[in-house]
mmCIF file of N, CA and C in Angstrom:
data_model
loop_
_atom_site.group_PDB
_atom_site.id
_atom_site.type_symbol
_atom_site.label_atom_id
_atom_site.label_comp_id
_atom_site.label_asym_id
_atom_site.label_seq_id
_atom_site.Cartn_x
_atom_site.Cartn_y
_atom_site.Cartn_z
ATOM 1 N N MET A 612 -99.594 -90.802 -157.557
ATOM 2 C CA MET A 612 -99.432 -90.242 -156.331
ATOM 3 C C MET A 612 -98.608 -89.063 -156.626
ATOM 4 N N SER A 613 -98.755 -87.502 -156.358
ATOM 5 C CA SER A 613 -98.240 -86.288 -156.916
ATOM 6 C C SER A 613 -96.829 -85.996 -155.730
ATOM 7 N N GLN A 614 -96.088 -85.699 -156.180
ATOM 8 C CA GLN A 614 -95.027 -84.566 -155.500
ATOM 9 C C GLN A 614 -95.662 -83.371 -154.922
ATOM 10 N N GLU A 615 -95.454 -82.711 -153.500
ATOM 11 C CA GLU A 615 -95.952 -81.821 -153.377
ATOM 12 C C GLU A 615 -94.921 -80.956 -153.430
ATOM 13 N N PRO A 616 -94.312 -79.963 -153.963
ATOM 14 C CA PRO A 616 -93.229 -78.926 -154.120
ATOM 15 C C PRO A 616 -92.450 -78.352 -152.992
ATOM 16 N N GLU A 617 -91.386 -78.573 -152.922
ATOM 17 C CA GLU A 617 -90.440 -78.382 -151.784
ATOM 18 C C GLU A 617 -90.442 -76.708 -151.310
ATOM 19 N N VAL A 618 -90.981 -75.757 -150.312
ATOM 20 C CA VAL A 618 -90.479 -74.401 -150.175
ATOM 21 C C VAL A 618 -89.737 -74.170 -149.682
ATOM 22 N N ARG A 619 -88.566 -73.279 -150.157
ATOM 23 C CA ARG A 619 -86.842 -73.271 -149.003
ATOM 24 C C ARG A 619 -86.887 -71.665 -149.375
ATOM 25 N N TYR A 620 -87.122 -70.965 -148.354
ATOM 26 C CA TYR A 620 -86.792 -69.335 -148.340
ATOM 27 C C TYR A 620 -87.656 -68.464 -148.893
ATOM 28 N N GLY A 621 -88.740 -68.986 -148.767
ATOM 29 C CA GLY A 621 -90.498 -68.461 -149.118
ATOM 30 C C GLY A 621 -90.458 -68.972 -150.828
ATOM 31 N N VAL A 622 -89.767 -69.915 -151.907
ATOM 32 C CA VAL A 622 -90.205 -70.058 -152.482
ATOM 33 C C VAL A 622 -89.800 -71.335 -152.508
ATOM 34 N N VAL A 623 -91.100 -71.291 -153.807
ATOM 35 C CA VAL A 623 -91.090 -72.766 -154.240
ATOM 36 C C VAL A 623 -90.424 -73.345 -155.390
ATOM 37 N N HIS A 624 -89.553 -74.649 -155.171
ATOM 38 C CA HIS A 624 -88.720 -75.151 -155.256
ATOM 39 C C HIS A 624 -89.458 -76.680 -156.692
ATOM 40 N N GLY A 625 -88.530 -76.764 -157.414
ATOM 41 C CA GLY A 625 -89.284 -78.322 -157.757
ATOM 42 C C GLY A 625 -89.503 -77.982 -159.256
ATOM 43 N N ALA A 626 -89.877 -79.427 -159.662
ATOM 44 C CA ALA A 626 -90.498 -79.344 -161.239
ATOM 45 C C ALA A 626 -91.571 -78.571 -161.347
ATOM 46 N N ALA A 627 -92.366 -78.291 -160.420
ATOM 47 C CA ALA A 627 -93.412 -77.286 -160.543
ATOM 48 C C ALA A 627 -93.391 -76.000 -160.781
ATOM 49 N N ALA A 628 -91.897 -75.314 -159.934
ATOM 50 C CA ALA A 628 -91.568 -73.981 -160.147
ATOM 51 C C ALA A 628 -91.075 -73.987 -161.521
ATOM 52 N N GLU A 629 -90.199 -75.119 -162.744
ATOM 53 C CA GLU A 629 -89.121 -74.940 -163.312
ATOM 54 C C GLU A 629 -90.293 -75.100 -164.269
ATOM 55 N N ALA A 630 -90.278 -73.859 -165.055
ATOM 56 C CA ALA A 630 -90.780 -74.472 -166.844
ATOM 57 C C ALA A 630 -89.471 -74.121 -168.171
ATOM 58 N N PRO A 631 -90.228 -75.118 -168.766
ATOM 59 C CA PRO A 631 -89.089 -75.269 -169.807
ATOM 60 C C PRO A 631 -88.399 -73.498 -170.877
ATOM 61 N N LEU A 632 -88.031 -73.648 -171.021
ATOM 62 C CA LEU A 632 -87.662 -72.899 -171.930
ATOM 63 C C LEU A 632 -88.137 -73.196 -173.285
ATOM 64 N N PRO A 633 -88.144 -71.733 -174.068
ATOM 65 C CA PRO A 633 -88.753 -72.387 -175.310
ATOM 66 C C PRO A 633 -86.917 -72.552 -176.156
ATOM 67 N N VAL A 634 -87.435 -73.585 -177.791
ATOM 68 C CA VAL A 634 -86.553 -73.430 -177.968
ATOM 69 C C VAL A 634 -85.906 -72.313 -178.440
ATOM 70 N N GLY A 635 -84.140 -72.647 -178.490
ATOM 71 C CA GLY A 635 -83.779 -70.917 -179.253
ATOM 72 C C GLY A 635 -83.439 -70.091 -178.026
ATOM 73 N N ALA A 636 -84.245 -69.655 -177.082
ATOM 74 C CA ALA A 636 -84.905 -68.620 -176.229
ATOM 75 C C ALA A 636 -82.948 -69.142 -175.779
ATOM 76 N N SER A 637 -82.807 -66.767 -175.645
ATOM 77 C CA SER A 637 -81.535 -67.200 -174.716
ATOM 78 C C SER A 637 -81.199 -65.325 -174.534
ATOM 79 N N GLY A 638 -80.819 -65.534 -173.900
ATOM 80 C CA GLY A 638 -80.404 -64.198 -173.243
ATOM 81 C C GLY A 638 -79.247 -63.984 -172.064
ATOM 82 N N ARG A 639 -79.042 -62.320 -171.459
ATOM 83 C CA ARG A 639 -78.146 -62.664 -170.184
ATOM 84 C C ARG A 639 -79.111 -62.423 -168.643
ATOM 85 N N THR A 640 -78.161 -63.291 -167.513
ATOM 86 C CA THR A 640 -78.656 -62.485 -166.285
ATOM 87 C C THR A 640 -77.648 -62.298 -165.648
ATOM 88 N N VAL A 641 -77.751 -61.049 -165.092
ATOM 89 C CA VAL A 641 -77.019 -60.483 -164.228
ATOM 90 C C VAL A 641 -77.314 -59.862 -162.894
ATOM 91 N N ILE A 642 -77.204 -60.407 -161.988
ATOM 92 C CA ILE A 642 -77.593 -60.866 -160.589
ATOM 93 C C ILE A 642 -76.691 -60.083 -160.045
ATOM 94 N N HIS A 643 -77.053 -58.681 -159.522
ATOM 95 C CA HIS A 643 -76.183 -57.334 -159.208
ATOM 96 C C HIS A 643 -75.946 -57.851 -157.505
ATOM 97 N N GLU A 644 -74.880 -57.480 -156.687
ATOM 98 C CA GLU A 644 -73.618 -57.075 -155.631
ATOM 99 C C GLU A 644 -75.082 -56.936 -154.479
ATOM 100 N N ALA A 645 -76.291 -55.713 -155.003
ATOM 101 C CA ALA A 645 -77.423 -55.682 -153.869
ATOM 102 C C ALA A 645 -77.946 -56.870 -153.542
ATOM 103 N N ALA A 646 -78.502 -57.579 -154.740
ATOM 104 C CA ALA A 646 -79.260 -58.889 -154.465
ATOM 105 C C ALA A 646 -78.808 -59.907 -153.976
ATOM 106 N N VAL A 647 -77.430 -60.218 -154.084
ATOM 107 C CA VAL A 647 -76.372 -60.956 -153.277
ATOM 108 C C VAL A 647 -76.297 -61.198 -151.768
ATOM 109 N N ALA A 648 -76.015 -59.591 -151.822
ATOM 110 C CA ALA A 648 -75.964 -59.061 -150.386
ATOM 111 C C ALA A 648 -77.272 -59.084 -149.693
ATOM 112 N N LYS A 649 -78.130 -58.994 -150.409
ATOM 113 C CA LYS A 649 -79.721 -58.941 -149.413
ATOM 114 C C LYS A 649 -79.816 -60.865 -149.244
ATOM 115 N N VAL A 650 -79.864 -61.649 -149.732
ATOM 116 C CA VAL A 650 -79.864 -62.792 -149.718
ATOM 117 C C VAL A 650 -79.281 -63.812 -148.945
ATOM 118 N N ALA A 651 -77.384 -63.295 -148.417
ATOM 119 C CA ALA A 651 -77.021 -63.286 -147.385
ATOM 120 C C ALA A 651 -77.423 -62.603 -146.163
ATOM 121 N N ALA A 652 -77.628 -61.170 -146.550
ATOM 122 C CA ALA A 652 -78.267 -60.878 -145.094
ATOM 123 C C ALA A 652 -79.393 -61.577 -144.369
ATOM 124 N N ALA A 653 -80.392 -62.003 -145.142
ATOM 125 C CA ALA A 653 -81.742 -63.092 -144.740
ATOM 126 C C ALA A 653 -80.861 -64.582 -143.888
ATOM 127 N N ALA A 654 -80.055 -64.944 -144.580
ATOM 128 C CA ALA A 654 -79.638 -65.886 -144.224
ATOM 129 C C ALA A 654 -79.147 -65.868 -143.420
ATOM 130 N N ALA A 655 -77.896 -65.138 -142.844
ATOM 131 C CA ALA A 655 -77.103 -64.510 -141.621
ATOM 132 C C ALA A 655 -78.051 -64.281 -141.051
ATOM 133 N N ARG A 656 -78.933 -63.418 -140.368
ATOM 134 C CA ARG A 656 -79.908 -63.479 -139.532
ATOM 135 C C ARG A 656 -80.399 -64.254 -139.086
ATOM 136 N N ASP A 657 -80.694 -65.749 -140.064
ATOM 137 C CA ASP A 657 -81.835 -66.676 -139.424
ATOM 138 C C ASP A 657 -80.844 -67.741 -138.331
ATOM 139 N N VAL A 658 -79.820 -67.294 -138.442
ATOM 140 C CA VAL A 658 -79.001 -68.172 -138.051
ATOM 141 C C VAL A 658 -79.138 -67.717 -136.432
ATOM 142 N N PRO A 659 -79.561 -68.560 -135.784
ATOM 143 C CA PRO A 659 -79.388 -68.552 -134.308
ATOM 144 C C PRO A 659 -78.031 -68.264 -133.411
ATOM 145 N N GLY A 660 -78.520 -66.929 -132.936
ATOM 146 C CA GLY A 660 -77.530 -66.744 -131.989
ATOM 147 C C GLY A 660 -76.717 -65.168 -132.725
ATOM 148 N N VAL A 661 -77.510 -64.551 -133.645
ATOM 149 C CA VAL A 661 -76.716 -63.363 -134.795
ATOM 150 C C VAL A 661 -78.046 -62.509 -133.764
ATOM 151 N N HIS A 662 -77.569 -62.003 -132.855
ATOM 152 C CA HIS A 662 -78.343 -60.585 -132.931
ATOM 153 C C HIS A 662 -78.643 -59.013 -133.982
ATOM 154 N N SER A 663 -77.259 -59.544 -134.600
ATOM 155 C CA SER A 663 -77.820 -58.410 -135.215
ATOM 156 C C SER A 663 -76.677 -58.031 -136.553
ATOM 157 N N LEU A 664 -77.235 -57.852 -137.538
ATOM 158 C CA LEU A 664 -75.927 -57.169 -138.587
ATOM 159 C C LEU A 664 -75.417 -56.068 -138.214
ATOM 160 N N GLY A 665 -73.882 -55.922 -138.809
ATOM 161 C CA GLY A 665 -73.397 -54.522 -138.697
ATOM 162 C C GLY A 665 -72.676 -54.295 -137.810
ATOM 163 N N THR A 666 -72.551 -53.187 -137.562
ATOM 164 C CA THR A 666 -71.295 -52.359 -136.515
ATOM 165 C C THR A 666 -72.612 -51.359 -136.024
ATOM 166 N N ALA A 667 -71.672 -50.580 -134.383
ATOM 167 C CA ALA A 667 -72.458 -50.257 -133.492
ATOM 168 C C ALA A 667 -73.367 -48.634 -134.922
ATOM 169 N N PRO A 668 -72.310 -48.418 -135.467
ATOM 170 C CA PRO A 668 -72.022 -46.903 -136.331
ATOM 171 C C PRO A 668 -73.697 -47.269 -137.230
ATOM 172 N N SER A 669 -73.440 -48.899 -137.998
ATOM 173 C CA SER A 669 -74.230 -48.642 -139.086
ATOM 174 C C SER A 669 -75.648 -48.915 -138.412
ATOM 175 N N ARG A 670 -75.807 -50.194 -137.314
ATOM 176 C CA ARG A 670 -77.243 -50.155 -136.792
ATOM 177 C C ARG A 670 -77.676 -48.688 -136.339
ATOM 178 N N ALA A 671 -76.812 -47.745 -135.911
ATOM 179 C CA ALA A 671 -77.238 -46.263 -135.544
ATOM 180 C C ALA A 671 -78.095 -45.899 -136.727
ATOM 181 N N LEU A 672 -77.733 -45.994 -137.865
ATOM 182 C CA LEU A 672 -77.940 -45.658 -139.093
ATOM 183 C C LEU A 672 -78.743 -46.006 -139.578
ATOM 184 N N GLY A 673 -79.055 -47.821 -139.481
ATOM 185 C CA GLY A 673 -80.329 -48.481 -139.603
ATOM 186 C C GLY A 673 -81.489 -47.852 -139.203
ATOM 187 N N ALA A 674 -81.079 -48.005 -137.674
ATOM 188 C CA ALA A 674 -82.360 -47.200 -137.194
ATOM 189 C C ALA A 674 -83.144 -45.541 -137.316
ATOM 190 N N ILE A 675 -82.312 -44.746 -137.675
ATOM 191 C CA ILE A 675 -82.959 -44.031 -138.146
ATOM 192 C C ILE A 675 -83.722 -44.181 -139.685
ATOM 193 N N ARG A 676 -82.741 -44.975 -140.535
ATOM 194 C CA ARG A 676 -83.713 -45.260 -141.792
ATOM 195 C C ARG A 676 -85.093 -45.950 -141.445
ATOM 196 N N ASP A 677 -85.177 -46.548 -139.972
ATOM 197 C CA ASP A 677 -86.116 -47.170 -140.239
ATOM 198 C C ASP A 677 -87.014 -46.378 -139.455
ATOM 199 N N ALA A 678 -86.843 -45.083 -138.872
ATOM 200 C CA ALA A 678 -87.579 -44.087 -138.054
ATOM 201 C C ALA A 678 -88.536 -43.164 -139.256
ATOM 202 N N VAL A 679 -87.521 -43.191 -140.688
ATOM 203 C CA VAL A 679 -88.470 -42.143 -141.442
ATOM 204 C C VAL A 679 -88.752 -43.409 -142.486
ATOM 205 N N GLY A 680 -89.200 -45.011 -142.022
ATOM 206 C CA GLY A 680 -89.446 -46.000 -143.367
ATOM 207 C C GLY A 680 -88.677 -46.387 -144.543
ATOM 208 N N GLN A 681 -87.303 -46.435 -144.443
ATOM 209 C CA GLN A 681 -86.617 -46.565 -145.090
ATOM 210 C C GLN A 681 -85.447 -47.879 -144.785
ATOM 211 N N THR A 682 -86.103 -49.214 -144.465
ATOM 212 C CA THR A 682 -85.117 -49.955 -144.025
ATOM 213 C C THR A 682 -84.001 -50.881 -144.348
ATOM 214 N N ASP A 683 -82.961 -50.841 -144.300
ATOM 215 C CA ASP A 683 -81.633 -51.344 -144.886
ATOM 216 C C ASP A 683 -81.323 -52.604 -144.734
ATOM 217 N N HIS A 684 -81.891 -53.653 -145.802
ATOM 218 C CA HIS A 684 -81.800 -54.580 -145.603
ATOM 219 C C HIS A 684 -80.623 -55.595 -145.447
ATOM 220 N N VAL A 685 -79.478 -54.741 -146.069
ATOM 221 C CA VAL A 685 -77.937 -55.276 -145.948
ATOM 222 C C VAL A 685 -76.862 -54.923 -145.017
ATOM 223 N N SER A 686 -77.517 -54.333 -144.159
ATOM 224 C CA SER A 686 -76.688 -53.369 -142.701
ATOM 225 C C SER A 686 -76.030 -54.616 -142.494
ATOM 226 N N GLY A 687 -74.194 -54.376 -142.233
ATOM 227 C CA GLY A 687 -73.112 -55.549 -142.056
ATOM 228 C C GLY A 687 -73.009 -56.022 -143.086
ATOM 229 N N VAL A 688 -73.961 -56.229 -144.813
ATOM 230 C CA VAL A 688 -72.924 -57.394 -145.065
ATOM 231 C C VAL A 688 -72.573 -56.509 -146.699
ATOM 232 N N ARG A 689 -71.618 -57.236 -147.229
ATOM 233 C CA ARG A 689 -70.983 -56.688 -148.169
ATOM 234 C C ARG A 689 -70.786 -58.149 -149.364
ATOM 235 N N ALA A 690 -70.831 -57.497 -150.457
ATOM 236 C CA ALA A 690 -70.647 -58.966 -151.756
ATOM 237 C C ALA A 690 -70.209 -58.298 -152.929
ATOM 238 N N GLU A 691 -69.349 -58.985 -153.234
ATOM 239 C CA GLU A 691 -68.639 -58.852 -154.584
ATOM 240 C C GLU A 691 -69.284 -59.879 -156.156
ATOM 241 N N VAL A 692 -69.178 -59.371 -156.375
ATOM 242 C CA VAL A 692 -70.097 -60.386 -157.737
ATOM 243 C C VAL A 692 -69.233 -60.463 -159.145
ATOM 244 N N GLY A 693 -68.886 -61.868 -159.573
ATOM 245 C CA GLY A 693 -68.821 -61.430 -160.519
ATOM 246 C C GLY A 693 -69.451 -62.109 -162.152
ATOM 247 N N GLN A 694 -69.319 -62.985 -163.226
ATOM 248 C CA GLN A 694 -69.976 -63.463 -164.102
ATOM 249 C C GLN A 694 -70.528 -64.800 -163.128
ATOM 250 N N THR A 695 -69.707 -65.770 -162.643
ATOM 251 C CA THR A 695 -70.450 -66.649 -162.255
ATOM 252 C C THR A 695 -69.905 -66.928 -160.679
ATOM 253 N N GLN A 696 -69.349 -65.398 -160.361
ATOM 254 C CA GLN A 696 -68.187 -66.203 -158.789
ATOM 255 C C GLN A 696 -69.023 -64.885 -157.744
ATOM 256 N N ALA A 697 -68.786 -65.520 -156.117
ATOM 257 C CA ALA A 697 -69.423 -64.377 -156.012
ATOM 258 C C ALA A 697 -68.498 -64.486 -154.210
ATOM 259 N N ALA A 698 -68.232 -63.369 -153.673
ATOM 260 C CA ALA A 698 -67.919 -63.500 -152.196
ATOM 261 C C ALA A 698 -68.347 -62.544 -151.406
ATOM 262 N N VAL A 699 -68.725 -63.030 -150.222
ATOM 263 C CA VAL A 699 -69.267 -62.237 -149.180
ATOM 264 C C VAL A 699 -68.787 -61.759 -148.245
ATOM 265 N N ASP A 700 -69.231 -60.788 -147.470
ATOM 266 C CA ASP A 700 -68.635 -60.175 -146.054
ATOM 267 C C ASP A 700 -69.107 -59.879 -145.469
ATOM 268 N N VAL A 701 -69.574 -60.198 -144.250
ATOM 269 C CA VAL A 701 -70.797 -60.460 -142.864
ATOM 270 C C VAL A 701 -69.974 -59.862 -140.927
ATOM 271 N N THR A 702 -70.668 -58.810 -141.761
ATOM 272 C CA THR A 702 -70.454 -58.500 -139.800
ATOM 273 C C THR A 702 -71.158 -58.326 -139.095
ATOM 274 N N LEU A 703 -70.964 -59.035 -138.035
ATOM 275 C CA LEU A 703 -72.627 -59.280 -137.055
ATOM 276 C C LEU A 703 -72.251 -58.707 -135.517
ATOM 277 N N VAL A 704 -73.502 -58.452 -134.845
ATOM 278 C CA VAL A 704 -73.120 -58.906 -133.530
ATOM 279 C C VAL A 704 -73.965 -60.397 -132.924
ATOM 280 N N ALA A 705 -72.708 -60.691 -132.027
ATOM 281 C CA ALA A 705 -73.436 -62.099 -131.261
ATOM 282 C C ALA A 705 -74.358 -61.554 -130.289
ATOM 283 N N ALA A 706 -75.004 -62.879 -129.584
ATOM 284 C CA ALA A 706 -75.709 -62.680 -128.947
ATOM 285 C C ALA A 706 -74.899 -63.609 -127.415
ATOM 286 N N TYR A 707 -75.150 -62.666 -126.352
ATOM 287 C CA TYR A 707 -74.052 -63.374 -125.084
ATOM 288 C C TYR A 707 -74.541 -64.850 -125.046
ATOM 289 N N GLY A 708 -73.408 -65.752 -124.820
ATOM 290 C CA GLY A 708 -73.583 -67.139 -124.448
ATOM 291 C C GLY A 708 -73.179 -67.640 -125.316
ATOM 292 N N VAL A 709 -72.843 -67.392 -127.170
ATOM 293 C CA VAL A 709 -73.153 -68.372 -128.405
ATOM 294 C C VAL A 709 -71.729 -68.556 -128.297
ATOM 295 N N PRO A 710 -71.052 -69.743 -128.458
ATOM 296 C CA PRO A 710 -69.681 -69.898 -128.719
ATOM 297 C C PRO A 710 -69.354 -69.163 -130.484
ATOM 298 N N LEU A 711 -68.624 -68.401 -130.279
ATOM 299 C CA LEU A 711 -68.280 -67.401 -131.338
ATOM 300 C C LEU A 711 -68.155 -68.200 -132.661
ATOM 301 N N GLN A 712 -67.131 -68.927 -132.765
ATOM 302 C CA GLN A 712 -66.597 -69.600 -133.632
ATOM 303 C C GLN A 712 -67.572 -70.354 -134.206
ATOM 304 N N SER A 713 -67.872 -71.055 -133.409
ATOM 305 C CA SER A 713 -69.631 -71.758 -133.733
ATOM 306 C C SER A 713 -70.445 -71.185 -134.370
ATOM 307 N N LEU A 714 -70.213 -69.817 -134.109
ATOM 308 C CA LEU A 714 -71.174 -68.839 -134.749
ATOM 309 C C LEU A 714 -70.928 -68.919 -136.288
ATOM 310 N N ALA A 715 -69.751 -68.754 -136.175
ATOM 311 C CA ALA A 715 -69.217 -67.924 -137.498
ATOM 312 C C ALA A 715 -69.593 -68.863 -138.392
ATOM 313 N N ASP A 716 -68.813 -69.933 -137.979
ATOM 314 C CA ASP A 716 -68.898 -71.836 -138.944
ATOM 315 C C ASP A 716 -70.477 -71.678 -139.435
ATOM 316 N N ARG A 717 -71.823 -71.976 -138.295
ATOM 317 C CA ARG A 717 -72.464 -71.445 -138.856
ATOM 318 C C ARG A 717 -73.567 -70.799 -139.888
ATOM 319 N N VAL A 718 -72.583 -69.478 -139.621
ATOM 320 C CA VAL A 718 -73.327 -67.997 -140.578
ATOM 321 C C VAL A 718 -73.101 -68.199 -142.067
ATOM 322 N N ARG A 719 -71.627 -68.997 -141.643
ATOM 323 C CA ARG A 719 -70.457 -68.993 -143.099
ATOM 324 C C ARG A 719 -71.616 -70.347 -143.817
ATOM 325 N N ALA A 720 -71.970 -71.181 -143.064
ATOM 326 C CA ALA A 720 -72.908 -72.100 -143.941
ATOM 327 C C ALA A 720 -73.585 -71.657 -144.481
ATOM 328 N N ALA A 721 -74.978 -70.892 -143.938
ATOM 329 C CA ALA A 721 -75.826 -70.539 -144.220
ATOM 330 C C ALA A 721 -75.731 -69.634 -145.337
ATOM 331 N N VAL A 722 -75.156 -68.988 -145.446
ATOM 332 C CA VAL A 722 -74.432 -68.090 -146.383
ATOM 333 C C VAL A 722 -74.114 -68.319 -147.665
ATOM 334 N N TYR A 723 -73.261 -69.044 -147.678
ATOM 335 C CA TYR A 723 -73.218 -70.048 -149.076
ATOM 336 C C TYR A 723 -74.299 -70.734 -149.705
ATOM 337 N N ARG A 724 -74.568 -72.025 -149.052
ATOM 338 C CA ARG A 724 -76.589 -72.274 -149.156
ATOM 339 C C ARG A 724 -76.806 -71.230 -149.449
ATOM 340 N N ALA A 725 -77.623 -71.058 -149.029
ATOM 341 C CA ALA A 725 -78.272 -69.405 -149.517
ATOM 342 C C ALA A 725 -77.897 -68.774 -151.067
ATOM 343 N N VAL A 726 -76.953 -68.321 -151.055
ATOM 344 C CA VAL A 726 -76.056 -67.542 -152.238
ATOM 345 C C VAL A 726 -75.979 -68.679 -153.534
ATOM 346 N N GLU A 727 -75.411 -69.335 -153.356
ATOM 347 C CA GLU A 727 -75.615 -70.414 -154.301
ATOM 348 C C GLU A 727 -76.755 -71.215 -155.116
ATOM 349 N N GLU A 728 -77.776 -71.540 -153.705
ATOM 350 C CA GLU A 728 -79.297 -72.230 -154.110
ATOM 351 C C GLU A 728 -79.546 -70.776 -154.288
ATOM 352 N N LEU A 729 -80.036 -69.620 -154.280
ATOM 353 C CA LEU A 729 -81.048 -68.591 -154.688
ATOM 354 C C LEU A 729 -80.644 -67.619 -155.707
ATOM 355 N N THR A 730 -78.907 -67.959 -156.099
ATOM 356 C CA THR A 730 -78.522 -67.366 -157.144
ATOM 357 C C THR A 730 -77.772 -67.767 -158.230
ATOM 358 N N GLY A 731 -77.863 -68.974 -158.025
ATOM 359 C CA GLY A 731 -76.595 -69.788 -158.938
ATOM 360 C C GLY A 731 -75.425 -69.175 -159.149
ATOM 361 N N LEU A 732 -75.352 -68.505 -158.461
ATOM 362 C CA LEU A 732 -73.621 -67.520 -158.113
ATOM 363 C C LEU A 732 -72.942 -69.317 -157.333
ATOM 364 N N ALA A 733 -71.485 -69.673 -158.093
ATOM 365 C CA ALA A 733 -70.707 -69.957 -157.181
ATOM 366 C C ALA A 733 -69.406 -69.436 -156.242
ATOM 367 N N VAL A 734 -70.232 -69.632 -154.674
ATOM 368 C CA VAL A 734 -69.968 -68.565 -153.899
ATOM 369 C C VAL A 734 -68.113 -69.366 -153.141
ATOM 370 N N ILE A 735 -67.111 -68.164 -153.429
ATOM 371 C CA ILE A 735 -66.137 -68.465 -153.171
ATOM 372 C C ILE A 735 -64.804 -68.441 -151.892
ATOM 373 N N GLU A 736 -65.893 -67.589 -151.434
ATOM 374 C CA GLU A 736 -65.474 -67.137 -150.073
ATOM 375 C C GLU A 736 -66.728 -66.085 -149.064
ATOM 376 N N VAL A 737 -67.294 -66.703 -147.782
ATOM 377 C CA VAL A 737 -67.581 -65.903 -146.787
ATOM 378 C C VAL A 737 -66.852 -65.786 -145.526
ATOM 379 N N ASN A 738 -66.395 -64.311 -145.137
ATOM 380 C CA ASN A 738 -65.996 -63.775 -144.386
ATOM 381 C C ASN A 738 -66.386 -63.592 -143.079
ATOM 382 N N VAL A 739 -66.707 -64.106 -142.047
ATOM 383 C CA VAL A 739 -67.444 -63.512 -141.212
ATOM 384 C C VAL A 739 -66.876 -62.775 -139.770
ATOM 385 N N GLU A 740 -67.207 -61.115 -139.884
ATOM 386 C CA GLU A 740 -66.164 -60.694 -138.500
ATOM 387 C C GLU A 740 -67.010 -60.482 -137.523
ATOM 388 N N ILE A 741 -67.309 -60.714 -136.523
ATOM 389 C CA ILE A 741 -68.176 -60.565 -135.582
ATOM 390 C C ILE A 741 -67.412 -59.026 -134.739
ATOM 391 N N ALA A 742 -68.082 -58.138 -134.412
ATOM 392 C CA ALA A 742 -67.932 -57.053 -133.737
ATOM 393 C C ALA A 742 -67.917 -56.883 -133.053
ATOM 394 N N ASP A 743 -69.006 -57.382 -132.245
ATOM 395 C CA ASP A 743 -69.349 -56.544 -130.828
ATOM 396 C C ASP A 743 -70.371 -58.421 -130.280
ATOM 397 N N VAL A 744 -71.067 -58.150 -128.899
ATOM 398 C CA VAL A 744 -71.637 -59.465 -128.572
ATOM 399 C C VAL A 744 -72.381 -58.272 -127.961
ATOM 400 N N PHE A 745 -73.557 -58.976 -127.714
ATOM 401 C CA PHE A 745 -74.977 -58.543 -127.225
ATOM 402 C C PHE A 745 -75.154 -58.685 -126.063
ATOM 403 N N ILE A 746 -74.594 -58.234 -124.819
ATOM 404 C CA ILE A 746 -75.056 -58.660 -123.204
ATOM 405 C C ILE A 746 -76.306 -58.576 -122.897
ATOM 406 N N GLY A 747 -77.107 -57.233 -123.449
ATOM 407 C CA GLY A 747 -78.376 -57.129 -122.516
ATOM 408 C C GLY A 747 -78.532 -55.580 -122.296
ATOM 409 N N GLU A 748 -80.204 -55.343 -122.368
ATOM 410 C CA GLU A 748 -80.098 -53.963 -122.159
ATOM 411 C C GLU A 748 -79.773 -54.261 -120.361
ATOM 412 N N PRO A 749 -79.680 -52.526 -120.290
ATOM 413 C CA PRO A 749 -79.379 -52.375 -118.791
ATOM 414 C C PRO A 749 -80.455 -51.862 -117.815
ATOM 415 N N ARG A 750 -80.370 -53.107 -116.806
ATOM 416 C CA ARG A 750 -81.799 -52.543 -116.272
ATOM 417 C C ARG A 750 -81.638 -51.646 -115.445
ATOM 418 N N VAL A 751 -83.509 -50.953 -115.370
ATOM 419 C CA VAL A 751 -83.529 -49.641 -114.662
ATOM 420 C C VAL A 751 -83.222 -49.601 -113.491
ATOM 421 N N GLY A 752 -82.497 -48.514 -112.836
ATOM 422 C CA GLY A 752 -81.812 -48.337 -111.553
ATOM 423 C C GLY A 752 -80.392 -48.948 -111.825
ATOM 424 N N THR A 753 -79.990 -49.915 -112.188
ATOM 425 C CA THR A 753 -78.914 -50.638 -112.024
ATOM 426 C C THR A 753 -77.934 -49.764 -112.103
ATOM 427 N N LYS A 754 -76.369 -50.201 -112.193
ATOM 428 C CA LYS A 754 -75.368 -49.416 -112.296
ATOM 429 C C LYS A 754 -74.482 -49.841 -113.738
ATOM 430 N N PRO A 755 -74.246 -49.559 -114.346
ATOM 431 C CA PRO A 755 -73.166 -50.174 -115.417
ATOM 432 C C PRO A 755 -72.149 -51.402 -115.559
ATOM 433 N N SER A 756 -71.821 -51.920 -116.005
ATOM 434 C CA SER A 756 -70.919 -52.609 -115.694
ATOM 435 C C SER A 756 -69.656 -52.859 -114.851
ATOM 436 N N GLY A 757 -68.803 -51.523 -115.804
ATOM 437 C CA GLY A 757 -67.585 -51.124 -115.524
ATOM 438 C C GLY A 757 -66.773 -51.707 -117.391
ATOM 439 N N ILE A 758 -67.224 -52.532 -117.945
ATOM 440 C CA ILE A 758 -66.894 -52.970 -118.862
ATOM 441 C C ILE A 758 -66.979 -51.836 -119.804
ATOM 442 N N GLU A 759 -65.224 -51.812 -120.385
ATOM 443 C CA GLU A 759 -65.477 -50.888 -121.484
ATOM 444 C C GLU A 759 -64.342 -51.781 -122.717
ATOM 445 N N VAL A 760 -64.299 -51.294 -123.865
ATOM 446 C CA VAL A 760 -64.049 -52.010 -125.064
ATOM 447 C C VAL A 760 -63.553 -50.550 -125.414
ATOM 448 N N GLN A 761 -62.041 -50.808 -125.908
ATOM 449 C CA GLN A 761 -61.671 -49.588 -126.162
ATOM 450 C C GLN A 761 -60.821 -50.052 -127.406
#
């Protein structure tokens, strides 16, 4: 009975995906900070309760980039990468009604798992900053709530 390959993050994993290295094969692999940041951003966006990544100014800049056809996949995520380790900072906007500490814990776990699994780097820390809470778009004809953050 043959075993079906497992697909995670859109990638085939398992014995079917891993070819043996030729005898004597060597070389160096460098994983850039941008690659780690993209992996982390994708993992964070997949967590239910994450409305968006980044702060208001970075999201506004991202909207401009989208309008001209340049998508920013790492807005709100910064990674520092060494030879064998990585550290990630995630800034996000939470959906209203989601317990924020629980959301941060789930984002942290998802980023740890994805970065370690997809890059092979040991993640030493994932810092999560919740910059805002998305309450919803105001309805036409209603007054603003008066809630102001300074």
